[in-house]
Short mmCIF file of C-alpha atoms and ligand atoms in Angstrom, two decimals:
data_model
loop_
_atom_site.label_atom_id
_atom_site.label_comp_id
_atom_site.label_asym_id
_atom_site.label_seq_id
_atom_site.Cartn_x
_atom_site.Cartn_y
_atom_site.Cartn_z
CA UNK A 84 0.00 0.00 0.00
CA UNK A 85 1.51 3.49 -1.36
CA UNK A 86 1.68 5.95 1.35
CA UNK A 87 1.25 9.07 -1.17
CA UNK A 88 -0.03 11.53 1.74
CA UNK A 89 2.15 11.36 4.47
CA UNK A 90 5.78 11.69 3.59
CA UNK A 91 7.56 10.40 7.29
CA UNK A 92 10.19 8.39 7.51
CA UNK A 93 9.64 5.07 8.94
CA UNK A 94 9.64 5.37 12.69
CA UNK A 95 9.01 9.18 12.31
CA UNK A 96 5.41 8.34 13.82
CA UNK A 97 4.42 7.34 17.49
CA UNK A 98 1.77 4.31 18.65
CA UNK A 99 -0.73 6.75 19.99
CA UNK A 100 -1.51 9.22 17.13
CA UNK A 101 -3.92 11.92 17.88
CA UNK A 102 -6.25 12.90 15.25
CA UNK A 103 -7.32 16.33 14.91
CA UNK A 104 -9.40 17.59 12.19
CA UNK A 105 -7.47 20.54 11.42
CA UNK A 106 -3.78 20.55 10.88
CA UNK A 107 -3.58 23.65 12.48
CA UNK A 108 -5.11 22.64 15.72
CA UNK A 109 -1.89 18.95 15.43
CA UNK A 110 0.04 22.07 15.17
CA UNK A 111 -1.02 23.85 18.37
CA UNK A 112 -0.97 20.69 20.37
CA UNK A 113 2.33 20.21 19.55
CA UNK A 114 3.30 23.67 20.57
CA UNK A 115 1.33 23.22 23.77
CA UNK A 116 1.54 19.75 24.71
CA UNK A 117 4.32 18.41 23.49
CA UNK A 118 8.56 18.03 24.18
CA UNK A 119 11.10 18.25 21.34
CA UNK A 120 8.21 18.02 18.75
CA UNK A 121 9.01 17.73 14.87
CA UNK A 122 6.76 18.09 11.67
CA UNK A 123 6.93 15.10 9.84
CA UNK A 124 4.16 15.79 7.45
CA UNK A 125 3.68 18.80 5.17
CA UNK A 126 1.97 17.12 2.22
CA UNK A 127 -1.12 19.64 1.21
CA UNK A 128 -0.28 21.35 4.43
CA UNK A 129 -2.05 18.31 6.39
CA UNK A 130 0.71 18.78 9.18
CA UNK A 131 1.97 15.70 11.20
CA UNK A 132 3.92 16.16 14.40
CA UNK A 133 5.73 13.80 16.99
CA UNK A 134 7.39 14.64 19.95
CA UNK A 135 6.89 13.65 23.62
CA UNK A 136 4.56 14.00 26.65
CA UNK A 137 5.24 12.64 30.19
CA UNK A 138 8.26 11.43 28.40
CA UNK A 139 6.02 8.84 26.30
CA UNK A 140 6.65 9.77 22.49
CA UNK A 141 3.32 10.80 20.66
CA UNK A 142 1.93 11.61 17.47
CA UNK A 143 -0.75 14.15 16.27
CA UNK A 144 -1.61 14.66 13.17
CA UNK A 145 -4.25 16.36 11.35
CA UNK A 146 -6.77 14.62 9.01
CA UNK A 147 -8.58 16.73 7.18
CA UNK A 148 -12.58 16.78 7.58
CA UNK A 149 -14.86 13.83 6.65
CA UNK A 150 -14.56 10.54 6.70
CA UNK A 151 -13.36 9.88 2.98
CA UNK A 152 -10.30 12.48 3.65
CA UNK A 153 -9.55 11.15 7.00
CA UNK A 154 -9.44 7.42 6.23
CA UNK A 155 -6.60 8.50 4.01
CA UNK A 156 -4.36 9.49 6.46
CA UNK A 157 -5.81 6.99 9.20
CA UNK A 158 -5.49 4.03 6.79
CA UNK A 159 -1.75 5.24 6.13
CA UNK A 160 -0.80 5.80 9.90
CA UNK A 161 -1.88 2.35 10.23
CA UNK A 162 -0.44 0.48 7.62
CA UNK A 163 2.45 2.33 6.49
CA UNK A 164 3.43 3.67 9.82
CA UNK A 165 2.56 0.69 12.45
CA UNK A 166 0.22 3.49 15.17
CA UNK A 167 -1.43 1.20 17.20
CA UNK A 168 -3.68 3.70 19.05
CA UNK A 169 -5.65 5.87 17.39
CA UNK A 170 -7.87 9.02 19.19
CA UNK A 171 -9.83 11.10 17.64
CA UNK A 172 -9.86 14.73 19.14
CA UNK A 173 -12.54 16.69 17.62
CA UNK A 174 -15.50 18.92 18.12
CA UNK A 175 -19.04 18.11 17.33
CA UNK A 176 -22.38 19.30 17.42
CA UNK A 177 -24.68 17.99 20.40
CA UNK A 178 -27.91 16.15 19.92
CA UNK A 179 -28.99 16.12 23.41
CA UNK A 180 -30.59 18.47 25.87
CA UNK A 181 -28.47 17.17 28.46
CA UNK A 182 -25.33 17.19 26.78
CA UNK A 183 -23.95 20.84 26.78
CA UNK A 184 -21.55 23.19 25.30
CA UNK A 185 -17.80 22.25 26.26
CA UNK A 186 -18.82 18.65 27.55
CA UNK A 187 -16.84 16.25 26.31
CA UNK A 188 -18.27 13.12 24.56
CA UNK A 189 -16.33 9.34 24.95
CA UNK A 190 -17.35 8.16 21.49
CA UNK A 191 -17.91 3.96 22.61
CA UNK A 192 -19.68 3.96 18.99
CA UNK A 193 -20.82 5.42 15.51
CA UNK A 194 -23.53 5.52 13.51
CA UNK A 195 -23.25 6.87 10.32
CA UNK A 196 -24.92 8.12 7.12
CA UNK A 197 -21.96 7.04 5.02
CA UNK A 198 -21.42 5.11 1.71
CA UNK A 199 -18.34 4.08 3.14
CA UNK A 200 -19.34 2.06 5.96
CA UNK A 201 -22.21 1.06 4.04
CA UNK A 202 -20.31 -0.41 0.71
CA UNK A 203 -18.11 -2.26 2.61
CA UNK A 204 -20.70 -3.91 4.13
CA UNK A 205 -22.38 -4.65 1.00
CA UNK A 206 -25.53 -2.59 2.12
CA UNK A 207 -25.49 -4.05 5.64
CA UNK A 208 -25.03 -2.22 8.78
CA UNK A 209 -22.36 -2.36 11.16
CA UNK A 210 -21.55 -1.11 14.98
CA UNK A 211 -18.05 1.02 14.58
CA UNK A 212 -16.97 0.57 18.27
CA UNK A 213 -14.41 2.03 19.97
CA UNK A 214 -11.88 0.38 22.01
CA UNK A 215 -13.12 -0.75 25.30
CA UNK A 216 -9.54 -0.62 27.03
CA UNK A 217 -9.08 2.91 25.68
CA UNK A 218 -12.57 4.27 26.36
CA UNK A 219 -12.55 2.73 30.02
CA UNK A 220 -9.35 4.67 30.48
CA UNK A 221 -10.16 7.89 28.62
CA UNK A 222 -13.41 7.90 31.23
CA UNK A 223 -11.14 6.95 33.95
CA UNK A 224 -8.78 10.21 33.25
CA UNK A 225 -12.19 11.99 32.63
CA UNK A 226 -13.50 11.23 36.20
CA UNK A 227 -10.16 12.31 37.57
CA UNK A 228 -9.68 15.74 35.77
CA UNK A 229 -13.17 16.42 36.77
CA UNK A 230 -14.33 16.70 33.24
CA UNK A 231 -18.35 16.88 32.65
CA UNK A 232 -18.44 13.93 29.98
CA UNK A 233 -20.90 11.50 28.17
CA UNK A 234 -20.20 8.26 27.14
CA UNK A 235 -22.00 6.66 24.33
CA UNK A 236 -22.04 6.98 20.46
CA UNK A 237 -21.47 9.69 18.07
CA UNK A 238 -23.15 9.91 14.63
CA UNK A 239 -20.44 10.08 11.66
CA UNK A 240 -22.03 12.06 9.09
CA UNK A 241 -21.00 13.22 5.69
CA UNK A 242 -23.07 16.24 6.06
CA UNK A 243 -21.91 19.44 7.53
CA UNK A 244 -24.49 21.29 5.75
CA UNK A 245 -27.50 18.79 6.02
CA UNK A 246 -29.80 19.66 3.33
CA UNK A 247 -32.47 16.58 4.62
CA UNK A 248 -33.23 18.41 7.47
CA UNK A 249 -34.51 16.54 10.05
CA UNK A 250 -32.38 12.81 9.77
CA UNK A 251 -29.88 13.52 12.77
CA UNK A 252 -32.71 14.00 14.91
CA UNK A 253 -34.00 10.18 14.13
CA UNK A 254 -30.60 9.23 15.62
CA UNK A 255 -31.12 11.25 18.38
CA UNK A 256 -34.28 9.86 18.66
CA UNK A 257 -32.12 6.77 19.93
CA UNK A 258 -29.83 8.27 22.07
CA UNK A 259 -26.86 9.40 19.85
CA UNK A 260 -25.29 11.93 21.74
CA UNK A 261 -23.60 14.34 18.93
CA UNK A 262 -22.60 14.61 15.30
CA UNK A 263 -19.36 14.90 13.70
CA UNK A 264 -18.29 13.59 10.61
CA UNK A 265 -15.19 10.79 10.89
CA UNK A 266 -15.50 8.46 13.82
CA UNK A 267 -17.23 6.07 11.94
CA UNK A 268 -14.12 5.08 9.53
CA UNK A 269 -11.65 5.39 12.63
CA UNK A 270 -13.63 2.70 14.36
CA UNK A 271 -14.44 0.62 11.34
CA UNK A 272 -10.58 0.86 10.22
CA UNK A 273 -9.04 0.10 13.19
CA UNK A 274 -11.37 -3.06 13.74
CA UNK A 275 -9.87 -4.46 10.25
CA UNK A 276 -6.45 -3.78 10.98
CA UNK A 277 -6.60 -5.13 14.75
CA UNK A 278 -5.52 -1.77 16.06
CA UNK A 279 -7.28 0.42 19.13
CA UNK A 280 -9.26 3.34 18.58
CA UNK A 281 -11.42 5.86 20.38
CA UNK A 282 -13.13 9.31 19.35
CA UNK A 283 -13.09 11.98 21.89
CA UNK A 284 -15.22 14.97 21.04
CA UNK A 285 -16.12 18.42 22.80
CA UNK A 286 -19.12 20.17 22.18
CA UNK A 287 -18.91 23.45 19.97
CA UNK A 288 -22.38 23.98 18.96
CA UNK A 289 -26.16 22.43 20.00
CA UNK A 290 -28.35 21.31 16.96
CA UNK A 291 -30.91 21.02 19.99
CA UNK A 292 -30.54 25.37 20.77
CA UNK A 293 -28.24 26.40 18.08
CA UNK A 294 -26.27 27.84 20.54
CA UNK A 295 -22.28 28.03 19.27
CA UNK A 296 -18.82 28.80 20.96
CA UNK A 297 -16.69 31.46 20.29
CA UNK A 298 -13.17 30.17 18.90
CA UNK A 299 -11.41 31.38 22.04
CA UNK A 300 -13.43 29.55 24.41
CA UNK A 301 -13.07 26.58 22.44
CA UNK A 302 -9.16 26.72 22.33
CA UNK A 303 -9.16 26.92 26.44
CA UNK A 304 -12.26 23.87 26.65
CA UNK A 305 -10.06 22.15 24.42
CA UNK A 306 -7.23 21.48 26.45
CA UNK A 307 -9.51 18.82 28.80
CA UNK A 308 -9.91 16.55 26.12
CA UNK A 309 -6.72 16.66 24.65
CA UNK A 310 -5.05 15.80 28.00
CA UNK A 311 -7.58 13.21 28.38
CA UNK A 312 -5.92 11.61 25.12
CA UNK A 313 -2.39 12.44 25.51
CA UNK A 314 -2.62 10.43 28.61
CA UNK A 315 -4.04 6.92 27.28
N1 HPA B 119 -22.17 18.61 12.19
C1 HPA B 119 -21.13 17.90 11.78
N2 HPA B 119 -19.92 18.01 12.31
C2 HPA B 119 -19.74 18.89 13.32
C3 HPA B 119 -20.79 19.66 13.79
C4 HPA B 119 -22.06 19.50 13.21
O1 HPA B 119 -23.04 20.16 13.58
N3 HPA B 119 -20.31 20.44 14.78
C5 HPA B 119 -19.00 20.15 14.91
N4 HPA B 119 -18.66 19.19 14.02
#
């Protein structure tokens, strides 16, 4: 398998890999989190750091938005680069009264409206699921840190901009907490190639209130989740 979008050198990349959507934000976890970090990736400025935390080497790297973009580089770390723990760190979108602005969500599973999950499946459904060693831990760390969290299952979508309306409400309906748009394929990818995943999300807007956060106070809310991952 060609490894055409992340340029590393093997052993460049660390066995826990953080996956931000944004490049920008692997880059600002690096700067804040992270010892003697490096850029390993710059291919279409989809930036890749490693460098250490608690003295444990670590990876972030950014992975663009949606599942068929993300698999890329997930599929890649994987295969190409041997990460063995793959977490998610991402906003989404609640679907829940209960689950508010800032919260953070421990993605156990994800539905999804996706052709992706759906081809490979030849038209069947399937449970992505997280990593129960990794989500026990991450709610573990959660508890600790005296984070308000959820546990339970995110809905992948390939919508941003849903133009069918009402559909994410159906899977609220049944007790999906939020939508974001690549846990699905993390979960479904890491499954194949016997590898643990987990998707970590904080809140940044309600499709319940439409209320939104302002970027600043999503840069400081952040920081809980992210130290929830750095740590598993
Ligand atoms: N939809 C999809 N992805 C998201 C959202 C949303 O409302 N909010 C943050 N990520």
């Amino acid at each position: 398998m060609g490894h055409y979008h992340i340029e590393a050198k093997p052993g460049d990349i660390a066995e826990l890999v953080l996956l931000p959507g944004d490049p920008l934000r692997a880059k600002f976890i690096a700067d804040t989190f992270l010892e003697d970090a490096f850029c390993y990736n710059q291919v279409r400025g989809m930036y890749g750091y490693t460098g250490t935390y608690k003295g444990k080497r670590v990876s972030v790297q950014g992975s663009g938005m949606g599942m068929p973009s993300a698999g890329i580089y997930y599929h890649e770390l994987i295969n190409v680069y041997g990460a063995k723990k793959l977490v998610r760190v991402g906003s989404c979108g609640s679907l829940q009264e209960h689950v508010k602005l800032y919260d953070v969500i421990i993605g156990i599973s994800a539905a999804s409206n996706s052709k992706m999950i759906e081809r490979r499946f030849f038209g069947h459904t399937y449970a992505p699921t997280a990593s129960f060693e990794l989500a026990e831990k991450a709610v573990h760390l959660a508890r600790e840190m005296g984070v308000t969290y959820h546990v339970g299952s995110l809905l992948s979508s390939d919508f941003f901009y849903d133009e069918t309306g009402e559909d994410v409400f159906r899977f609220a309906e049944y007790g999906v907490l939020g939508v974001e748009m690549e846990a699905a394929e993390l979960l479904t990818l890491a499954a194949k190639f016997k590898v643990q995943a987990l998707a970590i999300c904080t809140v940044s807007d309600s499709l319940v209130t439409s209320e939104q956060t302002t970027s600043e106070e999503r840069e400081k809310s952040f920081t809980n989740m992210m130290e929830i991952a750095l740590n598993l």
